[in-house]
PDB file of C-alpha atoms in Angstrom:
ATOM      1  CA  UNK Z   1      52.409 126.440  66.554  1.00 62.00           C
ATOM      2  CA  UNK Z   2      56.404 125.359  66.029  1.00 62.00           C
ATOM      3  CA  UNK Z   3      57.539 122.187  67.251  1.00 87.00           C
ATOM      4  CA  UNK Z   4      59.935 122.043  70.280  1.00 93.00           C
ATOM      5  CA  UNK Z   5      62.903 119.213  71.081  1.00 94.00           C
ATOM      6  CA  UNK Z   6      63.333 118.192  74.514  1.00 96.00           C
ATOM      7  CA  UNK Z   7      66.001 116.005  75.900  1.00 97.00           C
ATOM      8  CA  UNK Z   8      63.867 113.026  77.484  1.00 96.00           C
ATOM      9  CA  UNK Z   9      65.472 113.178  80.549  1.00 97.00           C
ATOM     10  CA  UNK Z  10      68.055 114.656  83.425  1.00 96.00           C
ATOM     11  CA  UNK Z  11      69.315 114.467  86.553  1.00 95.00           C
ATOM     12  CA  UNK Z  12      70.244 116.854  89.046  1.00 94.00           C
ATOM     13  CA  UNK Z  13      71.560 116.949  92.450  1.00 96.00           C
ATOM     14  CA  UNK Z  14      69.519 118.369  95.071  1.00 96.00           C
ATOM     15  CA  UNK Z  15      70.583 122.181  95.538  1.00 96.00           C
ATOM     16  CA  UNK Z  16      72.116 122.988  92.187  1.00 96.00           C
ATOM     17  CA  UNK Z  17      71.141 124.935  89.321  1.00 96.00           C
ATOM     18  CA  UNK Z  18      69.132 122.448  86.715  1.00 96.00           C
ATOM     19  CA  UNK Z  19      69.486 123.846  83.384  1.00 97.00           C
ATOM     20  CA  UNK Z  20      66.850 122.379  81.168  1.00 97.00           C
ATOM     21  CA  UNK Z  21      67.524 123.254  77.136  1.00 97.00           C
ATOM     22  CA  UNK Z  22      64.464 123.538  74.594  1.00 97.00           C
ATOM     23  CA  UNK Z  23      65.108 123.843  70.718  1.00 96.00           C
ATOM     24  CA  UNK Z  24      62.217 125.510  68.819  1.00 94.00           C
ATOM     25  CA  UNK Z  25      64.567 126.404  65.773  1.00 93.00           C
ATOM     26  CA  UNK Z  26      61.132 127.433  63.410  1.00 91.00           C
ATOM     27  CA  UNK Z  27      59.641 129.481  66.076  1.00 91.00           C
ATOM     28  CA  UNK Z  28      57.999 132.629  64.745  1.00 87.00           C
ATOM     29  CA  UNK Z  29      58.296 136.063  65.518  1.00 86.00           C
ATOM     30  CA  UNK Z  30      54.980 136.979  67.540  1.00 83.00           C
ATOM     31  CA  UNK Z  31      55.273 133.103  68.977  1.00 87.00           C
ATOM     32  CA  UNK Z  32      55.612 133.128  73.254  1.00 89.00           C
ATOM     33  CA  UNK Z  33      58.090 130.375  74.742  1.00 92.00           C
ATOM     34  CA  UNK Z  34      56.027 128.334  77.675  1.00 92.00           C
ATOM     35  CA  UNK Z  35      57.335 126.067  80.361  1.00 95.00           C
ATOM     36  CA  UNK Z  36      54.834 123.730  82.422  1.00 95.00           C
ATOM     37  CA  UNK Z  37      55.861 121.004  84.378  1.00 97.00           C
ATOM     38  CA  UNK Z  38      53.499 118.289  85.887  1.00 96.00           C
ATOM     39  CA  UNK Z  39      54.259 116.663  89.318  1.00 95.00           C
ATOM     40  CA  UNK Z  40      53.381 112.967  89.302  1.00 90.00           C
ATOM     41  CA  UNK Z  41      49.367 112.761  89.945  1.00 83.00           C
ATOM     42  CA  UNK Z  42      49.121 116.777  89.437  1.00 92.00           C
ATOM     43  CA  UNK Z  43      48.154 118.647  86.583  1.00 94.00           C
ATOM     44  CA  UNK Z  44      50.229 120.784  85.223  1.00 94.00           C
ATOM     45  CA  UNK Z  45      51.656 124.077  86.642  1.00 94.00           C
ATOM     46  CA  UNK Z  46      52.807 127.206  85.046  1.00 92.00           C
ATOM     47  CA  UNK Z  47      56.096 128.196  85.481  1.00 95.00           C
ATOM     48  CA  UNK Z  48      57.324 130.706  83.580  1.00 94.00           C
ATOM     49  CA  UNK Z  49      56.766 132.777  79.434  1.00 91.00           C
ATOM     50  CA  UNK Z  50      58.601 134.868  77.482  1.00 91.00           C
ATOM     51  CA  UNK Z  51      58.680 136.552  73.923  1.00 90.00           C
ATOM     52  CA  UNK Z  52      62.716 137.455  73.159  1.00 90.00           C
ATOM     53  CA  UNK Z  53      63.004 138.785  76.364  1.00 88.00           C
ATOM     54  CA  UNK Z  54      64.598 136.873  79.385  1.00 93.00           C
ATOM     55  CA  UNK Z  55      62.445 136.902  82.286  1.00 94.00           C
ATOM     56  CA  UNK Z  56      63.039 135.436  85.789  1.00 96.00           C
ATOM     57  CA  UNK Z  57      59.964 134.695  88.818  1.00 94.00           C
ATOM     58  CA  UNK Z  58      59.861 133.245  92.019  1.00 93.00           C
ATOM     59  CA  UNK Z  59      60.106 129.822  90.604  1.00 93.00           C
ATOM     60  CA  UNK Z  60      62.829 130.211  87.581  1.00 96.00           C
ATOM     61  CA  UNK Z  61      64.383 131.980  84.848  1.00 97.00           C
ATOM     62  CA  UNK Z  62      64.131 131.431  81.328  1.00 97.00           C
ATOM     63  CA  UNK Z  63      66.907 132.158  78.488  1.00 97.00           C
ATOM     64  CA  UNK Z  64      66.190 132.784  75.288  1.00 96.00           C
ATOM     65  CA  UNK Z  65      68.574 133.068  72.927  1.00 96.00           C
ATOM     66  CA  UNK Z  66      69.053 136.157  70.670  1.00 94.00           C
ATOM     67  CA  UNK Z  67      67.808 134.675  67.406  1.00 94.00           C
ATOM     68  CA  UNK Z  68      64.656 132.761  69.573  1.00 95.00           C
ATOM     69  CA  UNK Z  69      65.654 129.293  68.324  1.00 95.00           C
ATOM     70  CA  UNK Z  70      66.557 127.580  71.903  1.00 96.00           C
ATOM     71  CA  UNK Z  71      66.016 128.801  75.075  1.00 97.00           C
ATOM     72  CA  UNK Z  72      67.085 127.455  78.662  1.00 97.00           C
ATOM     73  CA  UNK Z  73      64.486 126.954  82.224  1.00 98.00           C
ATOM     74  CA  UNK Z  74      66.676 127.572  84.906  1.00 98.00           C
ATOM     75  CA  UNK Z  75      65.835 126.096  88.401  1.00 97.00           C
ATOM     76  CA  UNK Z  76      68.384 127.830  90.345  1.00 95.00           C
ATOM     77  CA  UNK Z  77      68.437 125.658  93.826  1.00 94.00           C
ATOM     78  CA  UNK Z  78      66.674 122.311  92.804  1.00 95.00           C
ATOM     79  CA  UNK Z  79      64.881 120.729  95.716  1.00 96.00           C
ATOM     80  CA  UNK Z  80      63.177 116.844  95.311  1.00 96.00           C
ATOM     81  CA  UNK Z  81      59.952 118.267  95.193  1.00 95.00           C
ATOM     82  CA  UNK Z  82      61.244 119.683  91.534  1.00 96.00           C
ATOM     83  CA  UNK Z  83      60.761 116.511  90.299  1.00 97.00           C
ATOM     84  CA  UNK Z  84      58.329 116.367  87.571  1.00 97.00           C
ATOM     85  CA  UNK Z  85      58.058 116.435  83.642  1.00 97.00           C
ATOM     86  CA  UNK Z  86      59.191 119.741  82.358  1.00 98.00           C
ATOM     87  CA  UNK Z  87      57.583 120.887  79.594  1.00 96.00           C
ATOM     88  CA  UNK Z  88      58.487 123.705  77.099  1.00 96.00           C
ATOM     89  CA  UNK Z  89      56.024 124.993  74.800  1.00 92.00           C
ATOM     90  CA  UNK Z  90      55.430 127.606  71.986  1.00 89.00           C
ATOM     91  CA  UNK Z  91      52.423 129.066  70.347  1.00 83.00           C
ATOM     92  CA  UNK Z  92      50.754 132.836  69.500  1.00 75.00           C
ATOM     93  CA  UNK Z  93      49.770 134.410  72.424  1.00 63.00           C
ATOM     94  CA  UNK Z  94      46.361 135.277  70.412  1.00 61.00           C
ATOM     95  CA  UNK Z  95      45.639 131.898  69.379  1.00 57.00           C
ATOM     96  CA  UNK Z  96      42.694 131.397  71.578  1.00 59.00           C
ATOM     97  CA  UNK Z  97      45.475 130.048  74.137  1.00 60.00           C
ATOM     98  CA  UNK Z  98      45.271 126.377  73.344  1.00 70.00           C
ATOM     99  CA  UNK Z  99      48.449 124.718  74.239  1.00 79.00           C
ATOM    100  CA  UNK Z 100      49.825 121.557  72.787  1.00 81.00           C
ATOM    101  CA  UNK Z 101      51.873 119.362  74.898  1.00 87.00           C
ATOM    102  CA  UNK Z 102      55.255 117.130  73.476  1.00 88.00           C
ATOM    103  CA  UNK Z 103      56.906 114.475  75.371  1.00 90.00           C
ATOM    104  CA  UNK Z 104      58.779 116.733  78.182  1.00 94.00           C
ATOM    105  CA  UNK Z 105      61.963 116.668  80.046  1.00 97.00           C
ATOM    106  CA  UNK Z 106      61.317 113.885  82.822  1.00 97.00           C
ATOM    107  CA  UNK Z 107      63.695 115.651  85.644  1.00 97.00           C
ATOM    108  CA  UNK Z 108      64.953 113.934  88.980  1.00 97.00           C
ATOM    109  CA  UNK Z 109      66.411 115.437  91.167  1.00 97.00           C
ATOM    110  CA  UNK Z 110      68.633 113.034  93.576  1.00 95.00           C
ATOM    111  CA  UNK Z 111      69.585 113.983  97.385  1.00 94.00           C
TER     112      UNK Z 111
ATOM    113  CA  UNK F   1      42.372 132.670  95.060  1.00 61.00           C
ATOM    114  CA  UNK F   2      40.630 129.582  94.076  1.00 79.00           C
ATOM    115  CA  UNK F   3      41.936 127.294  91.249  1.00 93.00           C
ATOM    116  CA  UNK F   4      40.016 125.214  88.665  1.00 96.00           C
ATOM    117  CA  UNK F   5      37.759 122.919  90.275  1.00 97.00           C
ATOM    118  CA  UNK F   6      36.960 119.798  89.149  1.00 98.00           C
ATOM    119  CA  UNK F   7      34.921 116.905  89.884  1.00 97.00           C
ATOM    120  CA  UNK F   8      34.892 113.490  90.432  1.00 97.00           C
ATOM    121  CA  UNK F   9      38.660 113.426  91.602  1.00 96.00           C
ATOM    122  CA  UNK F  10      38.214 109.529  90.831  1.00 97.00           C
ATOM    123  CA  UNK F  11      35.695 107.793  89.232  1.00 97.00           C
ATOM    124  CA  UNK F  12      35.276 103.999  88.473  1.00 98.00           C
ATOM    125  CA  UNK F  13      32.560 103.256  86.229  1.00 97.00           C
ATOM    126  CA  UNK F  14      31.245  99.686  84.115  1.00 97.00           C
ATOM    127  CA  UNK F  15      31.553  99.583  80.409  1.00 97.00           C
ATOM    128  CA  UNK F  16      28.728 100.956  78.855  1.00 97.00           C
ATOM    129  CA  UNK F  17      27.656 103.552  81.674  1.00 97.00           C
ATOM    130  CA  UNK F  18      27.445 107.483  81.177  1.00 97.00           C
ATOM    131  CA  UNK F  19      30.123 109.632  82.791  1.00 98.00           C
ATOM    132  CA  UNK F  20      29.960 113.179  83.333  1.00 98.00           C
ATOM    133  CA  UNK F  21      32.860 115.245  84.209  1.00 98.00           C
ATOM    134  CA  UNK F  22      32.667 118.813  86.035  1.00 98.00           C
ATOM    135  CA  UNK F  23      34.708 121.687  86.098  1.00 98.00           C
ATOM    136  CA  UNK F  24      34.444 125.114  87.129  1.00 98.00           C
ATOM    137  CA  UNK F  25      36.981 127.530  85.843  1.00 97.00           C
ATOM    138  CA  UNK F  26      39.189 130.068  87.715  1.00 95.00           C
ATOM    139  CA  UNK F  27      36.469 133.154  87.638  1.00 94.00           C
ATOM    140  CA  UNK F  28      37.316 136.218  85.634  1.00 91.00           C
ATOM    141  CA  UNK F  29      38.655 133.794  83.110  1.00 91.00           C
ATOM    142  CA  UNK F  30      36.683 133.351  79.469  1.00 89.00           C
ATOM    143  CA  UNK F  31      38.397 130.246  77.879  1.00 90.00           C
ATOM    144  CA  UNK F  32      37.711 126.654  79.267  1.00 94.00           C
ATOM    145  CA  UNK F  33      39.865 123.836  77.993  1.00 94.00           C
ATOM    146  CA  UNK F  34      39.763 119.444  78.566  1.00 96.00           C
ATOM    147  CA  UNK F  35      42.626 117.421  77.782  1.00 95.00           C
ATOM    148  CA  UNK F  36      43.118 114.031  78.345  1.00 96.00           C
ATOM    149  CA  UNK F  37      46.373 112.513  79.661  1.00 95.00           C
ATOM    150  CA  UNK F  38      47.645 108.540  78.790  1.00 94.00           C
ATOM    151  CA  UNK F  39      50.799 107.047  79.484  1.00 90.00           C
ATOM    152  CA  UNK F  40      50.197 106.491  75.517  1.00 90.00           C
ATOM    153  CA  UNK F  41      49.731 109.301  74.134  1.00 90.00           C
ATOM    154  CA  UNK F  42      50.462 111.981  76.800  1.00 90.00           C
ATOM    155  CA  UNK F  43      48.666 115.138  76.991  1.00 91.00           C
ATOM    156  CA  UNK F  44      45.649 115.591  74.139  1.00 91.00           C
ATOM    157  CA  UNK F  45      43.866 118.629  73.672  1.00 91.00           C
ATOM    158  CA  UNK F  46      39.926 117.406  73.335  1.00 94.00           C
ATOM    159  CA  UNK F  47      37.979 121.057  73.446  1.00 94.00           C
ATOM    160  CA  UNK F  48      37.946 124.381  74.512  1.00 91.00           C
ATOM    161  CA  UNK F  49      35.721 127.019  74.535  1.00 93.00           C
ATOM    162  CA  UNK F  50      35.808 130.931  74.729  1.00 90.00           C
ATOM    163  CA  UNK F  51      33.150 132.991  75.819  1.00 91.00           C
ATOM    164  CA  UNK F  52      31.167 129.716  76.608  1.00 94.00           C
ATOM    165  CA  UNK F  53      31.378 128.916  72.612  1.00 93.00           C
ATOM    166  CA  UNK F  54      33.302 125.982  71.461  1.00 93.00           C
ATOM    167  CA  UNK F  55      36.444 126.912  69.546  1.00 89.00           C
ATOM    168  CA  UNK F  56      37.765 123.580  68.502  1.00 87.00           C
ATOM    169  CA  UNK F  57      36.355 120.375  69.193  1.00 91.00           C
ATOM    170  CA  UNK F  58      39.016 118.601  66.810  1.00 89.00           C
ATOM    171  CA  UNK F  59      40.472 116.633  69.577  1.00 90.00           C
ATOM    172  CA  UNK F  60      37.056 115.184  70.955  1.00 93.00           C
ATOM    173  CA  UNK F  61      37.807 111.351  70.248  1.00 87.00           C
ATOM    174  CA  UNK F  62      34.314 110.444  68.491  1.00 85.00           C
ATOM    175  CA  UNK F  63      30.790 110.860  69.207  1.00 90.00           C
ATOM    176  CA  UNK F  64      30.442 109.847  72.268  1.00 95.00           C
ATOM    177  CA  UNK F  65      32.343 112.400  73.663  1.00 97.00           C
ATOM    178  CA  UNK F  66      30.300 115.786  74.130  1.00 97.00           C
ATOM    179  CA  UNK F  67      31.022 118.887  76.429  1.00 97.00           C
ATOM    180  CA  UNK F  68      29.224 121.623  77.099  1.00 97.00           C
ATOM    181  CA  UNK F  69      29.342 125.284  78.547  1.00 97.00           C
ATOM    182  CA  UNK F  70      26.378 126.454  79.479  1.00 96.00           C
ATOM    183  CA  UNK F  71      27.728 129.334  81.204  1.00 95.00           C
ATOM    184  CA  UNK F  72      31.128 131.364  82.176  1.00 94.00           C
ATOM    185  CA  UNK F  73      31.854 129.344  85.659  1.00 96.00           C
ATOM    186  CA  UNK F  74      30.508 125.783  84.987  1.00 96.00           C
ATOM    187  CA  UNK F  75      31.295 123.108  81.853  1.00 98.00           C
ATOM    188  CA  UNK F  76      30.992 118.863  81.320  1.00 98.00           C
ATOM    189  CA  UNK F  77      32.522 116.696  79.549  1.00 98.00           C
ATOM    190  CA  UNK F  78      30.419 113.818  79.107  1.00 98.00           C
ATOM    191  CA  UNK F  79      31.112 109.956  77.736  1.00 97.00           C
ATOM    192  CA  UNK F  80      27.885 107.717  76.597  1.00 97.00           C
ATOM    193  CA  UNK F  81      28.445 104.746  76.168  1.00 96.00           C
ATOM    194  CA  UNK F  82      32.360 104.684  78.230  1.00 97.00           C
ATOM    195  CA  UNK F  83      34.399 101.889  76.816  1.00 96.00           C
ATOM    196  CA  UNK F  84      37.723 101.064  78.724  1.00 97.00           C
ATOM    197  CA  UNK F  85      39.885 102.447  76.377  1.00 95.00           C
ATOM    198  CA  UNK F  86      38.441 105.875  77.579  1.00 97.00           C
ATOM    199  CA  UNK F  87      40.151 105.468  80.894  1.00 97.00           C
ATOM    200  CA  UNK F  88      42.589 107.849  81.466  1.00 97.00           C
ATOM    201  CA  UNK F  89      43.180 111.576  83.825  1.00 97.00           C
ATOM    202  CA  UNK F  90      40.701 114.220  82.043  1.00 98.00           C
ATOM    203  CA  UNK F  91      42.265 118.058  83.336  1.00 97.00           C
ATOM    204  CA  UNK F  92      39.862 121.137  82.956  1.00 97.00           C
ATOM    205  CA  UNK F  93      41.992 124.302  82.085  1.00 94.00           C
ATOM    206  CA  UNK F  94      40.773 128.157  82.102  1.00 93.00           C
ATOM    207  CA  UNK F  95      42.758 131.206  81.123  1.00 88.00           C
ATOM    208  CA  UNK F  96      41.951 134.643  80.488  1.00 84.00           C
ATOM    209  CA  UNK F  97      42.224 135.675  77.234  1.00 72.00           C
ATOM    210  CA  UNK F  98      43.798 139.291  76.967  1.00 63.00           C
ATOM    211  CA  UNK F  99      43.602 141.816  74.386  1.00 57.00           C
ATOM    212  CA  UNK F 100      47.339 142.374  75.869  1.00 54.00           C
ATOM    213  CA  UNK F 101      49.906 139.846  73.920  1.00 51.00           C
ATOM    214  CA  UNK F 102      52.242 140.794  76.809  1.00 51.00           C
ATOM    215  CA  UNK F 103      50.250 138.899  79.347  1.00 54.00           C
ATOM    216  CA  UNK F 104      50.509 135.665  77.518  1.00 55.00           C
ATOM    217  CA  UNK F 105      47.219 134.220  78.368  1.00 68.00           C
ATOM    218  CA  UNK F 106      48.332 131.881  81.076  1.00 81.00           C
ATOM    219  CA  UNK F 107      46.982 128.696  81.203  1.00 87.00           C
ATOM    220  CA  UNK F 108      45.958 127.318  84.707  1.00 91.00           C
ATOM    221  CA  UNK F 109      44.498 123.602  84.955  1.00 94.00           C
ATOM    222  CA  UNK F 110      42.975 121.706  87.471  1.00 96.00           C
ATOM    223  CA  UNK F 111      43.921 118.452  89.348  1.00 95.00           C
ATOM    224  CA  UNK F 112      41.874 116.393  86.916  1.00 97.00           C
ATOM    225  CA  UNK F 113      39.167 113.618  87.261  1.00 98.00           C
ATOM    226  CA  UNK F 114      41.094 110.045  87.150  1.00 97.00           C
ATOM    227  CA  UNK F 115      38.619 107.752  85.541  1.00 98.00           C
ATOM    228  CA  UNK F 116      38.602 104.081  85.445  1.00 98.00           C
ATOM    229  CA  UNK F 117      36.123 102.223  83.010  1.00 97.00           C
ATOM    230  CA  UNK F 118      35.982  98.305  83.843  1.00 97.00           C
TER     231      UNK F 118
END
């Protein structure tokens, strides 16, 4: 599965959009882009997948750009309780699912 | 619906004693997965298993880690003899593997079993 760059950390005020970039520059074609996050003491949550497509939920929206080698999570109102470790993954959707975890984005969001 | 279950929530054990972790995966689903999470190493991948059959046991630290499967809604992970260096949060994951690529296979875990060997 390809490798993904996080920034280690960001801040964000309470209410605005949080913007949270991933680079996965040798991401292959029939490779899904993932985003986790894990609340202190939780384990962690889905948020959100996508192929080349941008897709948007309840809980965010994720960019991916044209040529797949970066995409964006999008948290469009922040609250506090977004705080957590954001974590962007890629791998084959076939691969017998296992996902492999980097470092993350540690996000807080300040009142 | 009910998420992945697992149990002891916390568990504080001597050096030397067996521990068995439990988890029960989200039903419907066919693949099982333990991690374990340090502040050193982050999230590790130990084992999973599809269609109660171990995949990949790559991750499992050494021998005296084992897990089993012995059917669709129950698995262990087990630790004989724990050492303190095996303290850390162990998560249980399940996820239904699709013949659909479109669905992803979504990955759900559990609150994990915090374990504490003194």
């Amino acid at each position: 599965d390809a490798k993904t760059t996080q920034p280690p950390s960001m801040d964000c005020a309470e209410g605005r959009a949080a913007n949270l970039p991933c680079n996965h520059s040798t991401i292959s074609g029939n490779e899904y882009v993932y985003w986790y996050r894990q609340i202190h003491s939780q384990g962690p949550q889905y948020i959100i997948h996508g192929l080349k497509n941008n897709e948007t939920n309840e809980m965010a929206s994720l960019i991916i750009t044209e040529d797949r080698k970066s995409s964006t999570l999008i948290l469009p109102h922040a609250t506090l309780r977004d705080t957590a470790v954001y974590y962007c993954i890629v791998r084959v959707a076939d691969s017998w699912g296992k996902l492999q975890f980097g470092a993350g984005t540690q996000v807080v969001v300040t009142p | 619906d009910a998420g992945v279950i697992q149990s002891p929530r916390h568990e504080v054990t001597e050096m030397g004693q067996e521990v068995t972790l439990r988890c029960k995966p989200i039903s419907g689903h066919n693949s099982l997965f333990w991690y374990r999470q340090t502040m050193m190493r982050g999230l590790e991948l130990l084992i999973y298993f599809n269609n109660n059959v171990p995949i990949d046991d790559s991750g499992m630290p050494e021998d005296r880690f084992s897990a089993k499967m012995p059917n669709a809604s129950f698995s262990t992970l087990k630790i004989q003899p724990s050492e303190p260096r095996d303290s850390a949060v162990y998560f249980c994951a399940s996820s239904r593997r699709s013949l659909h690529l479109n669905s992803g296979n979504t990955i759900y875990f559990g609150e994990g079993s915090w374990l504490t060997v003194v």
